[in-house]
PDB file of C-alpha atoms in Angstrom:
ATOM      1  CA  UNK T   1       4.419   4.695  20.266  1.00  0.00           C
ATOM      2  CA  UNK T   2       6.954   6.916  18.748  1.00  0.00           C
ATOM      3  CA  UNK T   3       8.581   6.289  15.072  1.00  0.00           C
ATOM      4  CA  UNK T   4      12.371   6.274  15.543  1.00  0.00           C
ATOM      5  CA  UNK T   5      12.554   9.346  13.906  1.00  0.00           C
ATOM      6  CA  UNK T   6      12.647  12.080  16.116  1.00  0.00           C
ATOM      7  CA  UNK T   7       9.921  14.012  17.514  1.00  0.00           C
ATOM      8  CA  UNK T   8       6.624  15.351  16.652  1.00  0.00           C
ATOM      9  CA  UNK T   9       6.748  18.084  14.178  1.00  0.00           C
ATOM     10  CA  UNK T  10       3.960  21.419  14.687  1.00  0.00           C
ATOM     11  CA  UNK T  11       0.637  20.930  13.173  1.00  0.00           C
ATOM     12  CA  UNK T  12      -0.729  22.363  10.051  1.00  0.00           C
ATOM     13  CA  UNK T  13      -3.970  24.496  10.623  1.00  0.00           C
ATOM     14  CA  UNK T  14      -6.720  23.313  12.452  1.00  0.00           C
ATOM     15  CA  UNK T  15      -8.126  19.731  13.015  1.00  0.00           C
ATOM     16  CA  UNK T  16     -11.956  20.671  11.713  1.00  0.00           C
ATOM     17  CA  UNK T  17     -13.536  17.961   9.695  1.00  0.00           C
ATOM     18  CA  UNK T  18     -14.107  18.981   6.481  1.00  0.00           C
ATOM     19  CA  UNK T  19     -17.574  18.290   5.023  1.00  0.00           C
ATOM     20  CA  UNK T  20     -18.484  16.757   1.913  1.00  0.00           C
ATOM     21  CA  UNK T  21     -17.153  18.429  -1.563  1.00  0.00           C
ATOM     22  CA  UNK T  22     -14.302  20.181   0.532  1.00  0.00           C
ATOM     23  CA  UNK T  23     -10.709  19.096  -0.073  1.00  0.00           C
ATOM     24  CA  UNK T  24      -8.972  16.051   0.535  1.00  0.00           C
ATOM     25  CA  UNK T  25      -6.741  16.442   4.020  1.00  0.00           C
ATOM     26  CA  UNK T  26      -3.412  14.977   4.027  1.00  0.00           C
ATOM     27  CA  UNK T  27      -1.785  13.587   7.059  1.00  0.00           C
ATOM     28  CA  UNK T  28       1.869  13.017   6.276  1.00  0.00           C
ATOM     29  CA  UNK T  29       3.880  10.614   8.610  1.00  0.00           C
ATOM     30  CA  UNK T  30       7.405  10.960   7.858  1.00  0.00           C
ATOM     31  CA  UNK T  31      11.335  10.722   8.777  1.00  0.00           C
ATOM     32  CA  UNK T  32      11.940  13.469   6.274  1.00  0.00           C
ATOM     33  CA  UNK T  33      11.519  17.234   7.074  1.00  0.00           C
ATOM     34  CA  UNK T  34      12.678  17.541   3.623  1.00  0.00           C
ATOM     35  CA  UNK T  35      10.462  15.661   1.579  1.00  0.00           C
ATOM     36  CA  UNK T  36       7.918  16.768   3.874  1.00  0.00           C
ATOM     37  CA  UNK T  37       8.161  20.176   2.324  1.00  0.00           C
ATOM     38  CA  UNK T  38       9.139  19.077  -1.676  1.00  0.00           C
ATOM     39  CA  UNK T  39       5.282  17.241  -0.961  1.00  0.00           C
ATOM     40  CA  UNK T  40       3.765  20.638   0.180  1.00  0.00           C
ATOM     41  CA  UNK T  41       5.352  22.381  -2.601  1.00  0.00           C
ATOM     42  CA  UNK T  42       3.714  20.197  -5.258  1.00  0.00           C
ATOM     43  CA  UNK T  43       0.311  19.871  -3.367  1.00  0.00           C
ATOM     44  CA  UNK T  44       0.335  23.448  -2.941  1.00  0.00           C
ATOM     45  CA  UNK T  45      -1.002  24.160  -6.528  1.00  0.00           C
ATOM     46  CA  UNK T  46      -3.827  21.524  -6.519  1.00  0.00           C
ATOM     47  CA  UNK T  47      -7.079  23.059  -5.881  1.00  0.00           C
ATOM     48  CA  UNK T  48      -8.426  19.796  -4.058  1.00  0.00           C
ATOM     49  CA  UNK T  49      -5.601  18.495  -1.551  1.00  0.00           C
ATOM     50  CA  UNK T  50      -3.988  20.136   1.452  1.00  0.00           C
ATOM     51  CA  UNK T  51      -1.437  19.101   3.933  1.00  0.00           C
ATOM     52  CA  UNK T  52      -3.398  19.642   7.158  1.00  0.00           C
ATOM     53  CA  UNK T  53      -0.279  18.175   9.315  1.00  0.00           C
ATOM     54  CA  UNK T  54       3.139  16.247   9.620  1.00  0.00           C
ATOM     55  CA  UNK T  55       4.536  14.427  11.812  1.00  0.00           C
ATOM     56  CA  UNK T  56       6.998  11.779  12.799  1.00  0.00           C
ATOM     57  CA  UNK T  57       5.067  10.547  15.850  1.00  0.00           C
ATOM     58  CA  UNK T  58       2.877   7.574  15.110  1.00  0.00           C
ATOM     59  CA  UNK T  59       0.643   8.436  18.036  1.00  0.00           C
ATOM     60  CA  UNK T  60       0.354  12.463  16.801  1.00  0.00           C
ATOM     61  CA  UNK T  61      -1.029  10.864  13.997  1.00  0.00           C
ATOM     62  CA  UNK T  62      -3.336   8.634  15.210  1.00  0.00           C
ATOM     63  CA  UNK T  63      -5.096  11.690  17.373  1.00  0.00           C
ATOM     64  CA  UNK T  64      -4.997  13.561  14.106  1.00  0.00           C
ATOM     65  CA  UNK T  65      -6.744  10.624  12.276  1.00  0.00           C
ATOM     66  CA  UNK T  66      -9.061  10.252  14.713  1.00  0.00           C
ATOM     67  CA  UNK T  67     -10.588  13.614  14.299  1.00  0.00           C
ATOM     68  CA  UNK T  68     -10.610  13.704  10.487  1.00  0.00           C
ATOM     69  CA  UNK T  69     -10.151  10.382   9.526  1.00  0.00           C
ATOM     70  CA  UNK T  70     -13.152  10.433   6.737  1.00  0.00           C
ATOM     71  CA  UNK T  71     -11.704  13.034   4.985  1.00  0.00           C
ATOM     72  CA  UNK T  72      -8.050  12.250   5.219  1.00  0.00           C
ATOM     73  CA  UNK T  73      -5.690  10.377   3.420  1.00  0.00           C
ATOM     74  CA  UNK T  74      -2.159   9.254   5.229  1.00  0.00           C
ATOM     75  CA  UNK T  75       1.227   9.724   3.392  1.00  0.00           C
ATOM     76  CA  UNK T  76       3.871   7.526   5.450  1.00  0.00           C
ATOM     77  CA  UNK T  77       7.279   7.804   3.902  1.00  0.00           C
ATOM     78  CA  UNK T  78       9.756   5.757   5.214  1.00  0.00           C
ATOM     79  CA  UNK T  79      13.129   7.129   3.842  1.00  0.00           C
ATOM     80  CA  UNK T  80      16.246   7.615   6.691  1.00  0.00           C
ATOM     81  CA  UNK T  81      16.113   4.510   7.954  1.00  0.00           C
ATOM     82  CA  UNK T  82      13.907   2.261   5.312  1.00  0.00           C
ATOM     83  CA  UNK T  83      16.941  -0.125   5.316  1.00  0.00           C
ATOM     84  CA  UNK T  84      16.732  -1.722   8.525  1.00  0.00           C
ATOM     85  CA  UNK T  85      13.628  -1.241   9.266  1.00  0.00           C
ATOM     86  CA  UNK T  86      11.677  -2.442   6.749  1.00  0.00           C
ATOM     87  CA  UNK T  87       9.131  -4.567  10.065  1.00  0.00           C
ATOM     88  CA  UNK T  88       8.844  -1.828  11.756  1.00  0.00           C
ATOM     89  CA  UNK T  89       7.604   0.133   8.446  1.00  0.00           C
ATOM     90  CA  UNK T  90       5.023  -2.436   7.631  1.00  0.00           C
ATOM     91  CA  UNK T  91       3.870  -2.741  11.387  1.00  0.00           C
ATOM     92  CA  UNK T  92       3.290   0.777  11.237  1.00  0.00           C
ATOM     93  CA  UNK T  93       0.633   0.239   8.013  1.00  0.00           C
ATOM     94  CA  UNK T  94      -0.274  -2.456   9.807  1.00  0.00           C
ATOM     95  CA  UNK T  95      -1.248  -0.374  13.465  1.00  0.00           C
ATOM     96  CA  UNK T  96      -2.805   2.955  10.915  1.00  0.00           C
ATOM     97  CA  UNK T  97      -4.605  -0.090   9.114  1.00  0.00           C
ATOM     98  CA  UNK T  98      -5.636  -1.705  12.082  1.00  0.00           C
ATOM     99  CA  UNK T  99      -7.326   1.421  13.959  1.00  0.00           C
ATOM    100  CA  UNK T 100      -8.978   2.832  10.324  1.00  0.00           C
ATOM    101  CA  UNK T 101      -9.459   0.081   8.268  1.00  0.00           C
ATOM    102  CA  UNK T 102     -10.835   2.606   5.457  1.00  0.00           C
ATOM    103  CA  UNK T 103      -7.988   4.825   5.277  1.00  0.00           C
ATOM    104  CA  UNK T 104      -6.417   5.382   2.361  1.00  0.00           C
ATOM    105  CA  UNK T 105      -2.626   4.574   3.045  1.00  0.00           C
ATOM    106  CA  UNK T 106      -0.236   5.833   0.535  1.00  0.00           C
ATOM    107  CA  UNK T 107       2.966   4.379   1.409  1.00  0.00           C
ATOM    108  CA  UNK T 108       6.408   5.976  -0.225  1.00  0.00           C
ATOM    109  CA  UNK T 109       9.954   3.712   0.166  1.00  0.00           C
ATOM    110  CA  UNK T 110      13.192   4.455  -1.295  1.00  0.00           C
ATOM    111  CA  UNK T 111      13.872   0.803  -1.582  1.00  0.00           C
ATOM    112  CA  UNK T 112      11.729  -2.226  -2.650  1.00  0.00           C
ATOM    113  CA  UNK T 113      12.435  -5.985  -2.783  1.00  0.00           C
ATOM    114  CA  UNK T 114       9.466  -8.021  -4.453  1.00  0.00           C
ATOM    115  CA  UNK T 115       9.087  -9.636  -0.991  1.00  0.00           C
ATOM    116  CA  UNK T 116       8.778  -6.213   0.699  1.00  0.00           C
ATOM    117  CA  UNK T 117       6.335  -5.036  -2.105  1.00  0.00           C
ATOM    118  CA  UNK T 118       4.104  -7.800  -0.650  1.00  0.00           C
ATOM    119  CA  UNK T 119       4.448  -6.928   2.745  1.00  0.00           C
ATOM    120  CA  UNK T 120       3.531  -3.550   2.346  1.00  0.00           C
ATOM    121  CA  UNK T 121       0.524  -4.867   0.751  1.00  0.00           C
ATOM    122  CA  UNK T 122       0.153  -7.675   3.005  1.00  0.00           C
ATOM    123  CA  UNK T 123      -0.266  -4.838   5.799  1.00  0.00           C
ATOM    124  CA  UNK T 124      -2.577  -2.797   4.034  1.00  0.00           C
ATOM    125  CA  UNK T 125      -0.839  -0.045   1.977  1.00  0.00           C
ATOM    126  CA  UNK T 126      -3.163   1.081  -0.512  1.00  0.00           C
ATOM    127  CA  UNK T 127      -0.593   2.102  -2.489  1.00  0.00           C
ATOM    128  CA  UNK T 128       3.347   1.986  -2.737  1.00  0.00           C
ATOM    129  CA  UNK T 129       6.080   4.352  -4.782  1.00  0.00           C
ATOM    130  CA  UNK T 130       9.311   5.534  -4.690  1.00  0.00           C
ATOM    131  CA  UNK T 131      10.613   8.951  -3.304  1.00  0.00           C
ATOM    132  CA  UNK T 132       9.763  11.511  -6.501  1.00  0.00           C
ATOM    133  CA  UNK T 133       9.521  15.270  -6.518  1.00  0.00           C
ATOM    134  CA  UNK T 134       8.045  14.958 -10.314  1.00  0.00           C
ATOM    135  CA  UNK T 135       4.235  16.525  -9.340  1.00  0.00           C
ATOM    136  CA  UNK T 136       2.353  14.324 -11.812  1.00  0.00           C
ATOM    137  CA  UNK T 137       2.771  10.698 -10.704  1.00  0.00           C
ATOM    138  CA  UNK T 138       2.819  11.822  -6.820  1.00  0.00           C
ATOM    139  CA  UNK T 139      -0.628  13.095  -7.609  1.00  0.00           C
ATOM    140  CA  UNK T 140      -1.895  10.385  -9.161  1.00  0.00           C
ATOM    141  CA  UNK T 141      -1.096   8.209  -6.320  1.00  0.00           C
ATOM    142  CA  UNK T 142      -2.746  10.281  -3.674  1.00  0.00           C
ATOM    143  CA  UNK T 143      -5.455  10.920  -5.762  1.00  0.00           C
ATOM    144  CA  UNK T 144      -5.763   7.197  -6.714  1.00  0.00           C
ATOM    145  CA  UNK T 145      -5.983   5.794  -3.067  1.00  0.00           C
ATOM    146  CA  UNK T 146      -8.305   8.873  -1.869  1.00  0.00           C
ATOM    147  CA  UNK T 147     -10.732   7.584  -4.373  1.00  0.00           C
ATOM    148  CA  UNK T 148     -10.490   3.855  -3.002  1.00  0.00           C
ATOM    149  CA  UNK T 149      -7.841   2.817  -5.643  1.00  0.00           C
ATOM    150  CA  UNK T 150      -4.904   0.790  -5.515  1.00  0.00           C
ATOM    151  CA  UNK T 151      -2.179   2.090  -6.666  1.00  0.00           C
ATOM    152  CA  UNK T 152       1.759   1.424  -7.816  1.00  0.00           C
ATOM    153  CA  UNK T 153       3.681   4.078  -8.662  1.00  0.00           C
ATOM    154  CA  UNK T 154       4.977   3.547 -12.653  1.00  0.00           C
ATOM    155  CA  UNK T 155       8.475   2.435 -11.541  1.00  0.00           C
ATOM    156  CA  UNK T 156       7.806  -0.076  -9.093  1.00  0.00           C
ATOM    157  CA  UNK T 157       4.853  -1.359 -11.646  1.00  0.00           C
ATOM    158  CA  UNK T 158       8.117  -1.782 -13.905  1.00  0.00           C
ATOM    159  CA  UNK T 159       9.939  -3.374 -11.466  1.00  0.00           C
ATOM    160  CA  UNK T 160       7.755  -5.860 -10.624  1.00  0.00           C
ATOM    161  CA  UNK T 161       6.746  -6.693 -14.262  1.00  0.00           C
ATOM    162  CA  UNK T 162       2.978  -5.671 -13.831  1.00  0.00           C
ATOM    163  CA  UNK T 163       2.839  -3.204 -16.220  1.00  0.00           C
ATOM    164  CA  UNK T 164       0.407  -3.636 -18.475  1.00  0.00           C
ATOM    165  CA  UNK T 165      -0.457  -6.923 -17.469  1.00  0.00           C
ATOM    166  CA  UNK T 166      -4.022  -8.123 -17.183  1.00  0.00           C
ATOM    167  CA  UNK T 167      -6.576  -6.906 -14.167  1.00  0.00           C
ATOM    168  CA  UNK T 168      -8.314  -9.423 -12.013  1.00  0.00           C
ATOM    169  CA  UNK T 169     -11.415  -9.721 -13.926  1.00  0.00           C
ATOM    170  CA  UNK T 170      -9.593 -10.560 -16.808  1.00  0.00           C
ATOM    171  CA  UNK T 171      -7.699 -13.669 -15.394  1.00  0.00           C
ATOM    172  CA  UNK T 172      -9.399 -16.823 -14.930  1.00  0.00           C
ATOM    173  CA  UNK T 173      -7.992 -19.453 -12.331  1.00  0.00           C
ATOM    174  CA  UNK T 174      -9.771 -22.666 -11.625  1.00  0.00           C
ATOM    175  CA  UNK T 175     -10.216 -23.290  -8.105  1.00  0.00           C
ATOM    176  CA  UNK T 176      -7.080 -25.073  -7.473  1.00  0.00           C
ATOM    177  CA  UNK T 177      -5.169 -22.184  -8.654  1.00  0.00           C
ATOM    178  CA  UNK T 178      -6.484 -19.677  -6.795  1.00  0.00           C
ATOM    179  CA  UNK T 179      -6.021 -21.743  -4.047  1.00  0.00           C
ATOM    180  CA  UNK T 180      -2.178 -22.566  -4.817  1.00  0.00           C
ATOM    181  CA  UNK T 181      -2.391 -18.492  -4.961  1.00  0.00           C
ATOM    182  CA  UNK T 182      -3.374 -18.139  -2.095  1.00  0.00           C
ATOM    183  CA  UNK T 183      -0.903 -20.521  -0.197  1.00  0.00           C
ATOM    184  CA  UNK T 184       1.404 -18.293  -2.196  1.00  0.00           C
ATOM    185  CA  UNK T 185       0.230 -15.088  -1.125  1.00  0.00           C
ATOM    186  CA  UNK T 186       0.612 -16.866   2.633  1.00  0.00           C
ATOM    187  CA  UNK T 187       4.466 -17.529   2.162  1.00  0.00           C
ATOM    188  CA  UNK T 188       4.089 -21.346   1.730  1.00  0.00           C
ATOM    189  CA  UNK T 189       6.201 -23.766   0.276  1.00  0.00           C
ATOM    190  CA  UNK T 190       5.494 -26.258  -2.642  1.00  0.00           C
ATOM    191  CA  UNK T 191       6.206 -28.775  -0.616  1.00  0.00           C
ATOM    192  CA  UNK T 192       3.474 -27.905   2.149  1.00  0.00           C
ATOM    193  CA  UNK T 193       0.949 -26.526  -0.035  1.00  0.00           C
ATOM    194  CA  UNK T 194       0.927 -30.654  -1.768  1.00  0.00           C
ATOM    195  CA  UNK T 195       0.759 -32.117   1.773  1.00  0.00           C
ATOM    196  CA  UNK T 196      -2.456 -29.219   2.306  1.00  0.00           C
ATOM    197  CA  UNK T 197      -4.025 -30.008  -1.433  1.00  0.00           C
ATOM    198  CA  UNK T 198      -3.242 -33.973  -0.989  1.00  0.00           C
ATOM    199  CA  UNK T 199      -1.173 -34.054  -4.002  1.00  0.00           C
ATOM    200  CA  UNK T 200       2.667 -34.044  -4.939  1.00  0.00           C
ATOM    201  CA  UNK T 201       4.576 -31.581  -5.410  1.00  0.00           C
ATOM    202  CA  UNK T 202       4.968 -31.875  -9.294  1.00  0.00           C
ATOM    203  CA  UNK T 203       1.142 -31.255  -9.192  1.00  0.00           C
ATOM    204  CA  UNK T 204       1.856 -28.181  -7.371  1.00  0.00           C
ATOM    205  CA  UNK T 205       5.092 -27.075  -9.637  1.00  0.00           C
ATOM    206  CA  UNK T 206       2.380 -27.398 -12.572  1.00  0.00           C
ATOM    207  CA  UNK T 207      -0.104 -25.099 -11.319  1.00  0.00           C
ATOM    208  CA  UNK T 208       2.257 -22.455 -10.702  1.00  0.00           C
ATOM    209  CA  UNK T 209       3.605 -22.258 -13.956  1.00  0.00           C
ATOM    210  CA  UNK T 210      -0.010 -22.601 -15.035  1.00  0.00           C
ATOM    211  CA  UNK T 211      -1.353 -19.508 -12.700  1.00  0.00           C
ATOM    212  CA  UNK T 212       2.412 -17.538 -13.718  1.00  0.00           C
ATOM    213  CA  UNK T 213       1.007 -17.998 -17.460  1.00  0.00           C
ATOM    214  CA  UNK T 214      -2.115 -17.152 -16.640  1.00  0.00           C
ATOM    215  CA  UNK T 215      -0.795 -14.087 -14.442  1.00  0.00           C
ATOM    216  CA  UNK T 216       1.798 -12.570 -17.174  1.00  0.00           C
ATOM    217  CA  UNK T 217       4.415 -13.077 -14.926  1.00  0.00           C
ATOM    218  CA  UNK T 218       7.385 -15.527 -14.181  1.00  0.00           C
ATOM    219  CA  UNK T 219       8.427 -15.088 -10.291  1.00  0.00           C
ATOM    220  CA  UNK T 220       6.005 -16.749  -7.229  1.00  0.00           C
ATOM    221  CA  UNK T 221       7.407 -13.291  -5.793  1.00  0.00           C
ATOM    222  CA  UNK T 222       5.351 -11.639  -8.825  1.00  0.00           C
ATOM    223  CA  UNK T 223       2.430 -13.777  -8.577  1.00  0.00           C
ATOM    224  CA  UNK T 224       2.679 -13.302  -4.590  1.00  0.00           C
ATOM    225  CA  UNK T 225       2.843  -9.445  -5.059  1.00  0.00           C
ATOM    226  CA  UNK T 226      -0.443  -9.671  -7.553  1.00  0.00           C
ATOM    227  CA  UNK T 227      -2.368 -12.112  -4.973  1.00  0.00           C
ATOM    228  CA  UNK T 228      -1.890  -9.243  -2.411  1.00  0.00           C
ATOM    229  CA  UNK T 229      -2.891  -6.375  -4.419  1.00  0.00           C
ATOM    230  CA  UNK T 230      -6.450  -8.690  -5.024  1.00  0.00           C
ATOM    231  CA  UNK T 231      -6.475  -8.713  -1.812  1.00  0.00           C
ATOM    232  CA  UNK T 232      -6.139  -5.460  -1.473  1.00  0.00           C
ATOM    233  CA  UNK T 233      -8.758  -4.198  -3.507  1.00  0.00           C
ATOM    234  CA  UNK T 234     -11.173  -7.070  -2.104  1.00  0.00           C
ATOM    235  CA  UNK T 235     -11.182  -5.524   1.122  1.00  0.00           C
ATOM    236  CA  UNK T 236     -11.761  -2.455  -0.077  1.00  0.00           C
ATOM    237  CA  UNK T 237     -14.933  -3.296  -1.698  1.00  0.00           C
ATOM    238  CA  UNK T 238     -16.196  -5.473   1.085  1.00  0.00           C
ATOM    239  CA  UNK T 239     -15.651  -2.516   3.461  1.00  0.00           C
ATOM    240  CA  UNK T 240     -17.237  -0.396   1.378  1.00  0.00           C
ATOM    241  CA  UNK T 241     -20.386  -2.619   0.211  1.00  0.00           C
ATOM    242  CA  UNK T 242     -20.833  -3.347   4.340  1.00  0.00           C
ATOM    243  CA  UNK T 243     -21.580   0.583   4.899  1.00  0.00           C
TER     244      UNK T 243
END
């Protein structure tokens, strides 16, 4: 399968593994040859990251993940053509998730909706941001997700209205919230999610401004975008609890 981006681009270095305490590989996936190389620039100086390769080629990097995938983390930008292809960016995450369901996925998007926020997490980004060449927060992100963090980068936090708002462990849903949530988080309706819960739908109009209170927030699209990021982070932990 081949990202409608061009063709492969040369690898960087070798494939070796690198054993424990050794840098973090990066495996950059991108339609950019340009941001490609602003990325190198500012990983260039860290003592503990390296780009190891790039390319556009979904399938280069898969056989690149394969042989280093425990010591990797993926950079996918989706830049040239983010506009109209905003499926086919989240089916990528999706296929990378799919095939490495550890990998930490740092996704980078010139262009976010609240709706496409949750799709990238839906898919399994571990973390989202927009397009920067400042060193600091680019950093942060892939240092973030390498460690098994999620992570937003500070303007789409501010764009969705989630920063500073409470964590997880600091919200507390009854039952029937979390599961309005979660028929949320699903893309239903407040009309189905009364026929699923047996109740009406003024029932269901209450919880949500109940869990939006209880959330900080004051979109579904918000509380949607939060759900996911749970998610998120859930999997994460039962992945990692399971080895």
């Amino acid at each position: 399968m081949q990202l409608p981006f061009g063709t492969p681009d040369k690898q960087l270095g070798d494939r070796g593994r690198l054993s424990a305490g050794d840098s973090t590989d990066i495996v950059v996936l991108s339609d950019s040859p340009v941001y490609v190389s602003a990325l190198e620039e500012i990983i260039r100086y860290t003592s503990t990251l390296r780009v190891r390769a790039h390319t556009t080629a979904l399938d280069e990097a898969l056989r690149t993940l394969e042989a280093q995938a425990n010591t990797t983390v993926l950079v996918a930008t989706f830049l040239a053509s983010y506009r109209c292809l905003v499926s086919q960016a989240t089916a990528t995450i999706r296929t990378l998730r799919g095939r490495f369901p550890r990998l930490p996925i740092l996704a980078i998007v010139p262009y976010l909706t609240l709706a496409d926020t949750q799709a990238f997490l839906h898919a399994g980004a571990s973390g989202l941001c927009f397009p920067s060449i400042e060193s600091l927060p680019m950093l942060e992100g892939i240092k973030s997700v390498a460690s098994g963090r999620e992570w937003l980068g500070p303007e789409l936090e501010q764009l969705l209205g989630l920063r500073g708002r409470s964590r997880r462990k600091r919200v507390k849903l009854t039952l029937r919230q979390v599961e309005v949530l979660d028929m949320i988080y699903n893309g239903l309706d407040n009309q189905t999610i009364a026929v699923r819960l047996c109740c009406t739908s003024s029932n269901v109009k209450a919880h949500l401004h109940a869990i939006y209170r209880k959330l900080g927030v004051t979109s579904r699209a918000q509380a949607a975008a939060i759900a996911a990021r749970w998610r998120s982070a859930s999997d994460a932990n039962t992945s990692h609890s399971a080895d």
